[in-house]
Amino acid sequence: MYSRKDFLKTSIAGLVPVSFSGILKPKKFTGTKPVVISTWKTAKNANKAAWSVLSKGGYALDAVEKGVKVEEANPKNSTVGYGGRPDRDGNVTLDACVMDEKGDCGSVMYLENMMHPVSVARKVMTDTPHSILVGAGAKKFALESGFKEEDLLTEESKKAWKKWLEKEDYNPEINVENHDTIGMLALDEKGRISGACTTSGAAWKMNGRVGDSPIIGSGLFIDPKIGGAVATGLGEEVIKTAGSHLVVEMMRAGHSPEEACKIAVERIIERNPDNKKGIQVAYIALNVDGAFGGYSIQDGFDAVVTNTDGQRVQPMNFLV
Ligand code: ASP
């Protein structure tokens, strides 16, 4: 007999592949493990560092922390950590978070003078009963935890900021091309999944502005049973759609990582039908079986993927 339970099953099944018997049988998307995937092709060295942990059977959370720290310390990366462009008042303020295979998380926002906000975020997760610390409190905690204060405004950043001041055109820049926030997802040999996201945010932002990157569910989300996602691009739009959480929920509903990312960028365009060309947001996703994918609004987004087959830059499909 066709029960209410069957009805529910077939209703939900409208969203996902279903077997002839009407039993919900989402397609399983699988890959290999260990694997690490990061936003933007600039993450090659970051992935190498993460792979040095994963390839020895190490822990996914250690891998993502070690990986993104490479870019945090890279003065040439103008959107993350040291060398990150300042806000309109000349302050480099950093946002970062981590999330692990248990769904635990730690985040810092508006953190100044710390080279490795991702490590402070991990400490928030492991050494405090809280999930988020911001501003002066986050800095105090970092200093108490043994992190050292450092000046993160490089000469090059100072020069770029001074140039911007000449016009003071208040239009915080999110680079559409190829070097933004680093978001990284890793699955280790034991099947543990973790993620990290770290950024200096939008260049010339208002003092105090925090983007999506350190916000759990926006810039990063991990569901221990499903997988994870990270975002890059215009943070305000990611926040308004709880983007990374949406991607993970779409994977839960049976979509592949790529489809899930596509649905999340479509959601942004639904909200902004007249500004398709003006916004760039991209997601990458990795499920707990090692399948991964990504999608962006505009052309030009890619990811670095490293697994037992080696390392490659993978251009992602896009909407507009
Ligand atoms: N999502 C970041 C933010 O809005 C910026 C970026 O990805 O470049 O702060």
mmCIF file of C-alpha atoms and ligand atoms in Angstrom:
data_model
loop_
_atom_site.group_PDB
_atom_site.id
_atom_site.type_symbol
_atom_site.label_atom_id
_atom_site.label_comp_id
_atom_site.label_asym_id
_atom_site.label_seq_id
_atom_site.Cartn_x
_atom_site.Cartn_y
_atom_site.Cartn_z
ATOM 1 C CA MET A 1 0.000 0.000 0.000
ATOM 2 C CA TYR A 2 1.125 3.521 -0.729
ATOM 3 C CA SER A 3 1.723 5.021 2.696
ATOM 4 C CA ARG A 4 2.247 8.585 3.848
ATOM 5 C CA LYS A 5 5.875 7.634 4.340
ATOM 6 C CA ASP A 6 6.144 6.634 0.666
ATOM 7 C CA PHE A 7 4.501 9.873 -0.335
ATOM 8 C CA LEU A 8 7.073 11.826 1.585
ATOM 9 C CA LYS A 9 9.842 9.779 0.064
ATOM 10 C CA THR A 10 8.671 10.374 -3.492
ATOM 11 C CA SER A 11 7.998 14.063 -2.824
ATOM 12 C CA ILE A 12 11.528 14.617 -1.662
ATOM 13 C CA ALA A 13 12.654 12.419 -4.491
ATOM 14 C CA GLY A 14 11.594 15.137 -6.909
ATOM 15 C CA LEU A 15 14.856 16.740 -5.990
ATOM 16 C CA VAL A 16 17.119 13.747 -6.408
ATOM 17 C CA PRO A 17 17.563 10.611 -8.476
ATOM 18 C CA VAL A 18 15.141 7.920 -7.354
ATOM 19 C CA SER A 19 14.912 4.210 -8.069
ATOM 20 C CA PHE A 20 11.876 2.718 -9.874
ATOM 21 C CA SER A 21 10.598 1.285 -6.597
ATOM 22 C CA GLY A 22 10.094 4.802 -5.300
ATOM 23 C CA ILE A 23 12.684 4.288 -2.599
ATOM 24 C CA LEU A 24 14.867 7.317 -2.196
ATOM 25 C CA LYS A 25 18.247 6.415 -3.613
ATOM 26 C CA PRO A 26 20.360 9.487 -4.011
ATOM 27 C CA LYS A 27 23.228 9.024 -6.394
ATOM 28 C CA LYS A 28 26.460 8.608 -4.472
ATOM 29 C CA PHE A 29 29.191 10.944 -5.592
ATOM 30 C CA THR A 30 32.573 9.522 -4.710
ATOM 31 C CA GLY A 31 36.203 10.434 -5.087
ATOM 32 C CA THR A 32 39.418 9.437 -3.404
ATOM 33 C CA LYS A 33 41.004 10.279 -0.116
ATOM 34 C CA PRO A 34 43.080 11.942 1.093
ATOM 35 C CA VAL A 35 42.307 15.062 -0.901
ATOM 36 C CA VAL A 36 42.622 18.807 -0.468
ATOM 37 C CA ILE A 37 40.938 21.539 -2.508
ATOM 38 C CA SER A 38 41.451 25.292 -2.240
ATOM 39 C CA THR A 39 40.010 28.413 -3.797
ATOM 40 C CA TRP A 40 42.024 30.085 -6.580
ATOM 41 C CA LYS A 41 45.114 28.929 -8.412
ATOM 42 C CA THR A 42 47.280 31.034 -6.115
ATOM 43 C CA ALA A 43 46.809 28.261 -3.537
ATOM 44 C CA LYS A 44 49.387 25.934 -5.123
ATOM 45 C CA ASN A 45 51.948 26.318 -2.354
ATOM 46 C CA ALA A 46 49.223 26.210 0.275
ATOM 47 C CA ASN A 47 48.000 22.886 -1.115
ATOM 48 C CA LYS A 48 51.542 21.521 -1.142
ATOM 49 C CA ALA A 49 51.844 22.340 2.547
ATOM 50 C CA ALA A 50 48.495 20.725 3.296
ATOM 51 C CA TRP A 51 49.444 17.674 1.243
ATOM 52 C CA SER A 52 52.646 17.271 3.264
ATOM 53 C CA VAL A 53 50.346 16.509 6.213
ATOM 54 C CA LEU A 54 47.713 14.458 4.390
ATOM 55 C CA SER A 55 50.142 12.298 2.433
ATOM 56 C CA LYS A 56 51.671 11.064 5.695
ATOM 57 C CA GLY A 57 48.311 10.023 7.073
ATOM 58 C CA GLY A 58 47.942 13.274 9.045
ATOM 59 C CA TYR A 59 44.880 15.054 10.339
ATOM 60 C CA ALA A 60 42.715 17.140 7.981
ATOM 61 C CA LEU A 61 42.510 20.039 10.440
ATOM 62 C CA ASP A 62 46.311 20.185 10.725
ATOM 63 C CA ALA A 63 46.484 20.101 6.937
ATOM 64 C CA VAL A 64 44.130 23.025 6.338
ATOM 65 C CA GLU A 65 45.758 25.105 9.051
ATOM 66 C CA LYS A 66 49.243 24.471 7.717
ATOM 67 C CA GLY A 67 48.032 25.081 4.172
ATOM 68 C CA VAL A 68 46.328 28.431 4.574
ATOM 69 C CA LYS A 69 49.135 29.716 6.811
ATOM 70 C CA VAL A 70 51.338 29.746 3.708
ATOM 71 C CA GLU A 71 49.143 32.433 2.164
ATOM 72 C CA GLU A 72 48.660 34.288 5.440
ATOM 73 C CA ALA A 73 52.435 34.774 5.564
ATOM 74 C CA ASN A 74 52.790 35.570 1.867
ATOM 75 C CA PRO A 75 53.327 39.341 1.466
ATOM 76 C CA LYS A 76 52.509 39.051 -2.233
ATOM 77 C CA ASN A 77 48.973 37.898 -1.528
ATOM 78 C CA SER A 78 47.124 41.187 -1.166
ATOM 79 C CA THR A 79 43.897 39.673 0.131
ATOM 80 C CA VAL A 80 45.081 37.487 2.997
ATOM 81 C CA GLY A 81 47.126 38.132 6.158
ATOM 82 C CA TYR A 82 50.520 39.823 5.806
ATOM 83 C CA GLY A 83 50.372 42.113 2.781
ATOM 84 C CA GLY A 84 46.574 42.108 2.806
ATOM 85 C CA ARG A 85 45.142 45.448 1.728
ATOM 86 C CA PRO A 86 43.995 47.661 4.593
ATOM 87 C CA ASP A 87 40.616 49.229 5.215
ATOM 88 C CA ARG A 88 39.920 52.808 4.139
ATOM 89 C CA ASP A 89 41.650 54.086 7.298
ATOM 90 C CA GLY A 90 44.825 52.094 6.723
ATOM 91 C CA ASN A 91 44.220 49.215 9.184
ATOM 92 C CA VAL A 92 44.808 45.625 8.153
ATOM 93 C CA THR A 93 41.991 43.713 9.846
ATOM 94 C CA LEU A 94 41.745 39.982 9.414
ATOM 95 C CA ASP A 95 38.948 37.418 9.481
ATOM 96 C CA ALA A 96 39.423 33.647 9.693
ATOM 97 C CA CYS A 97 37.737 30.464 10.822
ATOM 98 C CA VAL A 98 38.132 26.708 11.028
ATOM 99 C CA MET A 99 35.668 23.860 11.309
ATOM 100 C CA ASP A 100 36.456 20.210 11.977
ATOM 101 C CA GLU A 101 35.058 16.735 11.402
ATOM 102 C CA LYS A 102 32.965 16.923 14.556
ATOM 103 C CA GLY A 103 31.285 20.134 13.424
ATOM 104 C CA ASP A 104 33.232 22.139 15.999
ATOM 105 C CA CYS A 105 34.357 25.571 14.938
ATOM 106 C CA GLY A 106 36.379 28.611 15.899
ATOM 107 C CA SER A 107 36.476 32.052 14.383
ATOM 108 C CA VAL A 108 38.158 35.424 14.727
ATOM 109 C CA MET A 109 36.920 38.650 13.211
ATOM 110 C CA TYR A 110 38.483 42.079 12.917
ATOM 111 C CA LEU A 111 41.764 40.774 14.300
ATOM 112 C CA GLU A 112 44.756 43.092 13.958
ATOM 113 C CA ASN A 113 48.516 42.537 13.944
ATOM 114 C CA MET A 114 48.437 38.745 14.006
ATOM 115 C CA MET A 115 50.181 36.948 11.183
ATOM 116 C CA HIS A 116 48.124 33.768 11.560
ATOM 117 C CA PRO A 117 44.478 34.439 12.339
ATOM 118 C CA VAL A 118 43.633 30.864 11.321
ATOM 119 C CA SER A 119 45.702 29.518 14.218
ATOM 120 C CA VAL A 120 44.040 31.943 16.614
ATOM 121 C CA ALA A 121 40.661 30.739 15.305
ATOM 122 C CA ARG A 122 41.684 27.141 15.969
ATOM 123 C CA LYS A 123 42.657 28.095 19.513
ATOM 124 C CA VAL A 124 39.280 29.773 20.015
ATOM 125 C CA MET A 125 37.770 26.409 19.079
ATOM 126 C CA THR A 126 40.024 24.258 21.244
ATOM 127 C CA ASP A 127 40.857 26.473 24.223
ATOM 128 C CA THR A 128 37.689 28.457 24.896
ATOM 129 C CA PRO A 129 34.032 27.568 25.413
ATOM 130 C CA HIS A 130 33.193 30.006 22.586
ATOM 131 C CA SER A 131 33.053 29.949 18.812
ATOM 132 C CA ILE A 132 33.875 33.545 17.905
ATOM 133 C CA LEU A 133 36.135 36.268 19.275
ATOM 134 C CA VAL A 134 36.343 39.693 17.697
ATOM 135 C CA GLY A 135 38.574 42.755 17.641
ATOM 136 C CA ALA A 136 40.379 43.748 20.811
ATOM 137 C CA GLY A 137 39.117 40.660 22.654
ATOM 138 C CA ALA A 138 40.416 38.357 19.937
ATOM 139 C CA LYS A 139 43.784 40.113 20.029
ATOM 140 C CA LYS A 140 43.998 39.908 23.823
ATOM 141 C CA PHE A 141 43.249 36.204 23.611
ATOM 142 C CA ALA A 142 45.871 35.735 20.896
ATOM 143 C CA LEU A 143 48.538 37.507 22.949
ATOM 144 C CA GLU A 144 47.646 35.464 26.036
ATOM 145 C CA SER A 145 47.915 32.330 23.907
ATOM 146 C CA GLY A 146 51.474 33.191 22.907
ATOM 147 C CA PHE A 147 50.963 34.745 19.473
ATOM 148 C CA LYS A 148 53.206 37.709 18.747
ATOM 149 C CA GLU A 149 52.110 41.104 17.523
ATOM 150 C CA GLU A 150 53.380 42.030 14.060
ATOM 151 C CA ASP A 151 52.900 44.890 11.635
ATOM 152 C CA LEU A 152 51.068 43.460 8.639
ATOM 153 C CA LEU A 153 50.921 46.573 6.492
ATOM 154 C CA THR A 154 53.632 46.109 3.883
ATOM 155 C CA GLU A 155 55.212 48.974 1.935
ATOM 156 C CA GLU A 156 53.364 47.788 -1.139
ATOM 157 C CA SER A 157 50.017 47.823 0.684
ATOM 158 C CA LYS A 158 50.755 51.275 2.046
ATOM 159 C CA LYS A 159 51.506 52.500 -1.472
ATOM 160 C CA ALA A 160 48.304 50.997 -2.872
ATOM 161 C CA TRP A 161 46.286 52.511 -0.038
ATOM 162 C CA LYS A 162 47.809 55.966 -0.557
ATOM 163 C CA LYS A 163 46.963 55.718 -4.234
ATOM 164 C CA TRP A 164 43.404 54.811 -3.358
ATOM 165 C CA LEU A 165 43.245 57.794 -0.977
ATOM 166 C CA GLU A 166 43.898 60.145 -3.892
ATOM 167 C CA LYS A 167 40.399 59.461 -5.151
ATOM 168 C CA GLU A 168 38.811 57.863 -2.102
ATOM 169 C CA ASP A 169 36.262 56.220 -4.319
ATOM 170 C CA TYR A 170 34.344 54.201 -1.751
ATOM 171 C CA ASN A 171 33.796 51.037 -3.625
ATOM 172 C CA PRO A 172 35.398 48.217 -1.644
ATOM 173 C CA GLU A 173 37.123 45.989 -4.133
ATOM 174 C CA ILE A 174 36.595 42.295 -4.471
ATOM 175 C CA ASN A 175 38.949 40.986 -7.072
ATOM 176 C CA VAL A 176 37.071 39.126 -9.789
ATOM 177 C CA GLU A 177 40.121 37.543 -11.361
ATOM 178 C CA ASN A 178 42.368 35.276 -9.476
ATOM 179 C CA HIS A 179 43.594 35.997 -6.024
ATOM 180 C CA ASP A 180 41.153 36.388 -3.203
ATOM 181 C CA THR A 181 40.453 34.853 0.148
ATOM 182 C CA ILE A 182 41.841 31.383 0.602
ATOM 183 C CA GLY A 183 39.301 28.736 1.525
ATOM 184 C CA MET A 184 40.520 25.171 1.906
ATOM 185 C CA LEU A 185 38.766 21.838 2.469
ATOM 186 C CA ALA A 186 40.555 18.584 3.253
ATOM 187 C CA LEU A 187 39.555 14.979 3.760
ATOM 188 C CA ASP A 188 42.185 12.804 5.378
ATOM 189 C CA GLU A 189 42.944 9.114 5.048
ATOM 190 C CA LYS A 190 40.791 8.324 8.073
ATOM 191 C CA GLY A 191 37.833 10.123 6.486
ATOM 192 C CA ARG A 192 37.984 13.184 8.712
ATOM 193 C CA ILE A 193 36.953 16.400 6.952
ATOM 194 C CA SER A 194 37.987 19.919 7.955
ATOM 195 C CA GLY A 195 37.993 23.394 6.486
ATOM 196 C CA ALA A 196 39.605 26.777 6.932
ATOM 197 C CA CYS A 197 38.966 30.198 5.490
ATOM 198 C CA THR A 198 41.139 33.289 5.956
ATOM 199 C CA THR A 199 41.136 36.787 4.478
ATOM 200 C CA SER A 200 41.885 40.462 4.888
ATOM 201 C CA GLY A 201 38.457 41.036 3.361
ATOM 202 C CA ALA A 202 37.490 43.654 0.856
ATOM 203 C CA ALA A 203 40.203 46.231 0.133
ATOM 204 C CA TRP A 204 39.373 49.726 1.383
ATOM 205 C CA LYS A 205 36.403 48.441 3.360
ATOM 206 C CA MET A 206 34.801 50.555 6.088
ATOM 207 C CA ASN A 207 36.606 50.192 9.373
ATOM 208 C CA GLY A 208 34.885 47.411 11.291
ATOM 209 C CA ARG A 209 33.491 45.635 8.230
ATOM 210 C CA VAL A 210 33.479 41.861 8.512
ATOM 211 C CA GLY A 211 32.751 39.726 5.476
ATOM 212 C CA ASP A 212 31.480 36.204 5.095
ATOM 213 C CA SER A 213 34.802 34.433 5.519
ATOM 214 C CA PRO A 214 34.825 34.026 9.333
ATOM 215 C CA ILE A 215 31.071 33.468 9.580
ATOM 216 C CA ILE A 216 30.248 29.822 10.036
ATOM 217 C CA GLY A 217 27.580 28.862 7.513
ATOM 218 C CA SER A 218 28.542 31.704 5.184
ATOM 219 C CA GLY A 219 32.275 31.576 4.419
ATOM 220 C CA LEU A 220 32.695 28.000 5.642
ATOM 221 C CA PHE A 221 30.524 25.136 6.720
ATOM 222 C CA ILE A 222 31.215 21.484 7.482
ATOM 223 C CA ASP A 223 28.631 18.850 8.236
ATOM 224 C CA PRO A 224 30.438 15.763 9.527
ATOM 225 C CA LYS A 225 28.030 13.408 7.736
ATOM 226 C CA ILE A 226 27.769 15.264 4.429
ATOM 227 C CA GLY A 227 30.847 17.345 3.633
ATOM 228 C CA GLY A 228 31.939 20.951 3.520
ATOM 229 C CA ALA A 229 31.938 24.121 1.475
ATOM 230 C CA VAL A 230 33.830 27.408 1.417
ATOM 231 C CA ALA A 231 33.123 30.694 -0.309
ATOM 232 C CA THR A 232 35.087 33.493 -1.899
ATOM 233 C CA GLY A 233 33.961 36.730 -3.477
ATOM 234 C CA LEU A 234 31.542 39.445 -2.415
ATOM 235 C CA GLY A 235 30.971 38.506 1.222
ATOM 236 C CA GLU A 236 27.800 40.513 1.700
ATOM 237 C CA GLU A 237 25.996 38.363 -0.863
ATOM 238 C CA VAL A 238 27.329 35.153 0.662
ATOM 239 C CA ILE A 239 26.088 36.246 4.086
ATOM 240 C CA LYS A 240 22.633 37.122 2.765
ATOM 241 C CA THR A 241 22.212 33.602 1.408
ATOM 242 C CA ALA A 242 24.100 31.671 4.156
ATOM 243 C CA GLY A 243 26.036 30.350 1.183
ATOM 244 C CA SER A 244 28.274 27.565 2.468
ATOM 245 C CA HIS A 245 25.505 26.113 4.587
ATOM 246 C CA LEU A 246 23.251 26.177 1.561
ATOM 247 C CA VAL A 247 25.839 24.276 -0.486
ATOM 248 C CA VAL A 248 26.156 21.577 2.179
ATOM 249 C CA GLU A 249 22.382 21.276 2.509
ATOM 250 C CA MET A 250 22.094 20.852 -1.265
ATOM 251 C CA MET A 251 24.622 18.014 -1.085
ATOM 252 C CA ARG A 252 22.512 16.503 1.682
ATOM 253 C CA ALA A 253 19.526 16.707 -0.673
ATOM 254 C CA GLY A 254 21.441 14.554 -3.144
ATOM 255 C CA HIS A 255 23.176 17.031 -5.421
ATOM 256 C CA SER A 256 26.771 16.623 -6.517
ATOM 257 C CA PRO A 257 29.271 19.113 -5.033
ATOM 258 C CA GLU A 258 29.297 21.035 -8.307
ATOM 259 C CA GLU A 259 25.492 21.179 -8.585
ATOM 260 C CA ALA A 260 25.243 22.255 -4.955
ATOM 261 C CA CYS A 261 27.663 25.144 -5.588
ATOM 262 C CA LYS A 262 25.741 26.104 -8.716
ATOM 263 C CA ILE A 263 22.462 26.278 -6.791
ATOM 264 C CA ALA A 264 24.100 28.565 -4.219
ATOM 265 C CA VAL A 265 25.412 31.010 -6.839
ATOM 266 C CA GLU A 266 22.035 30.936 -8.614
ATOM 267 C CA ARG A 267 20.431 31.979 -5.343
ATOM 268 C CA ILE A 268 22.589 35.115 -5.393
ATOM 269 C CA ILE A 269 21.627 35.942 -8.952
ATOM 270 C CA GLU A 270 17.943 35.406 -8.131
ATOM 271 C CA ARG A 271 18.349 38.199 -5.596
ATOM 272 C CA ASN A 272 20.260 40.400 -8.037
ATOM 273 C CA PRO A 273 18.719 39.828 -11.470
ATOM 274 C CA ASP A 274 19.917 43.213 -12.743
ATOM 275 C CA ASN A 275 23.480 42.974 -11.526
ATOM 276 C CA LYS A 276 24.673 39.679 -12.987
ATOM 277 C CA LYS A 277 27.947 41.114 -14.221
ATOM 278 C CA GLY A 278 28.710 43.139 -11.131
ATOM 279 C CA ILE A 279 29.046 40.368 -8.575
ATOM 280 C CA GLN A 280 31.551 37.598 -8.243
ATOM 281 C CA VAL A 281 31.001 34.806 -5.736
ATOM 282 C CA ALA A 282 32.419 31.312 -5.979
ATOM 283 C CA TYR A 283 32.107 28.154 -3.916
ATOM 284 C CA ILE A 284 34.020 24.934 -3.672
ATOM 285 C CA ALA A 285 32.625 21.845 -1.989
ATOM 286 C CA LEU A 286 33.959 18.458 -0.912
ATOM 287 C CA ASN A 287 31.843 15.602 0.332
ATOM 288 C CA VAL A 288 32.860 13.001 2.898
ATOM 289 C CA ASP A 289 33.415 10.447 0.102
ATOM 290 C CA GLY A 290 36.039 12.614 -1.554
ATOM 291 C CA ALA A 291 33.949 14.000 -4.441
ATOM 292 C CA PHE A 292 34.495 17.698 -5.015
ATOM 293 C CA GLY A 293 33.384 20.522 -7.266
ATOM 294 C CA GLY A 294 32.939 24.244 -7.523
ATOM 295 C CA TYR A 295 30.982 26.932 -9.317
ATOM 296 C CA SER A 296 31.143 30.691 -9.684
ATOM 297 C CA ILE A 297 28.981 33.508 -10.947
ATOM 298 C CA GLN A 298 31.581 34.847 -13.385
ATOM 299 C CA ASP A 299 34.288 33.279 -15.478
ATOM 300 C CA GLY A 300 37.833 33.108 -14.110
ATOM 301 C CA PHE A 301 37.405 31.104 -10.941
ATOM 302 C CA ASP A 302 39.552 28.052 -10.375
ATOM 303 C CA ALA A 303 40.612 25.769 -7.559
ATOM 304 C CA VAL A 304 43.723 23.778 -6.746
ATOM 305 C CA VAL A 305 43.102 20.103 -6.114
ATOM 306 C CA THR A 306 45.681 17.743 -4.671
ATOM 307 C CA ASN A 307 45.223 14.003 -4.205
ATOM 308 C CA THR A 308 47.149 10.814 -4.912
ATOM 309 C CA ASP A 309 47.040 11.649 -8.639
ATOM 310 C CA GLY A 310 49.045 14.809 -7.990
ATOM 311 C CA GLN A 311 48.190 18.489 -8.001
ATOM 312 C CA ARG A 312 46.245 20.391 -10.617
ATOM 313 C CA VAL A 313 44.498 23.688 -11.172
ATOM 314 C CA GLN A 314 40.883 23.082 -12.061
ATOM 315 C CA PRO A 315 38.912 25.841 -13.789
ATOM 316 C CA MET A 316 35.329 25.843 -12.543
ATOM 317 C CA ASN A 317 32.114 26.295 -14.508
ATOM 318 C CA PHE A 318 30.301 29.586 -14.168
ATOM 319 C CA LEU A 319 26.866 31.069 -14.537
ATOM 320 C CA VAL A 320 27.145 34.347 -16.428
HETATM 321 N N1 ASP B 1 34.734 36.916 0.820
HETATM 322 C C1 ASP B 1 35.680 37.889 1.270
HETATM 323 C C2 ASP B 1 34.980 39.011 1.971
HETATM 324 O O1 ASP B 1 33.944 39.434 1.514
HETATM 325 C C3 ASP B 1 36.515 38.477 0.209
HETATM 326 C C4 ASP B 1 37.103 37.582 -0.804
HETATM 327 O O2 ASP B 1 36.757 36.426 -0.965
HETATM 328 O O3 ASP B 1 37.963 38.085 -1.476
HETATM 329 O O4 ASP B 1 35.526 39.503 2.923
#
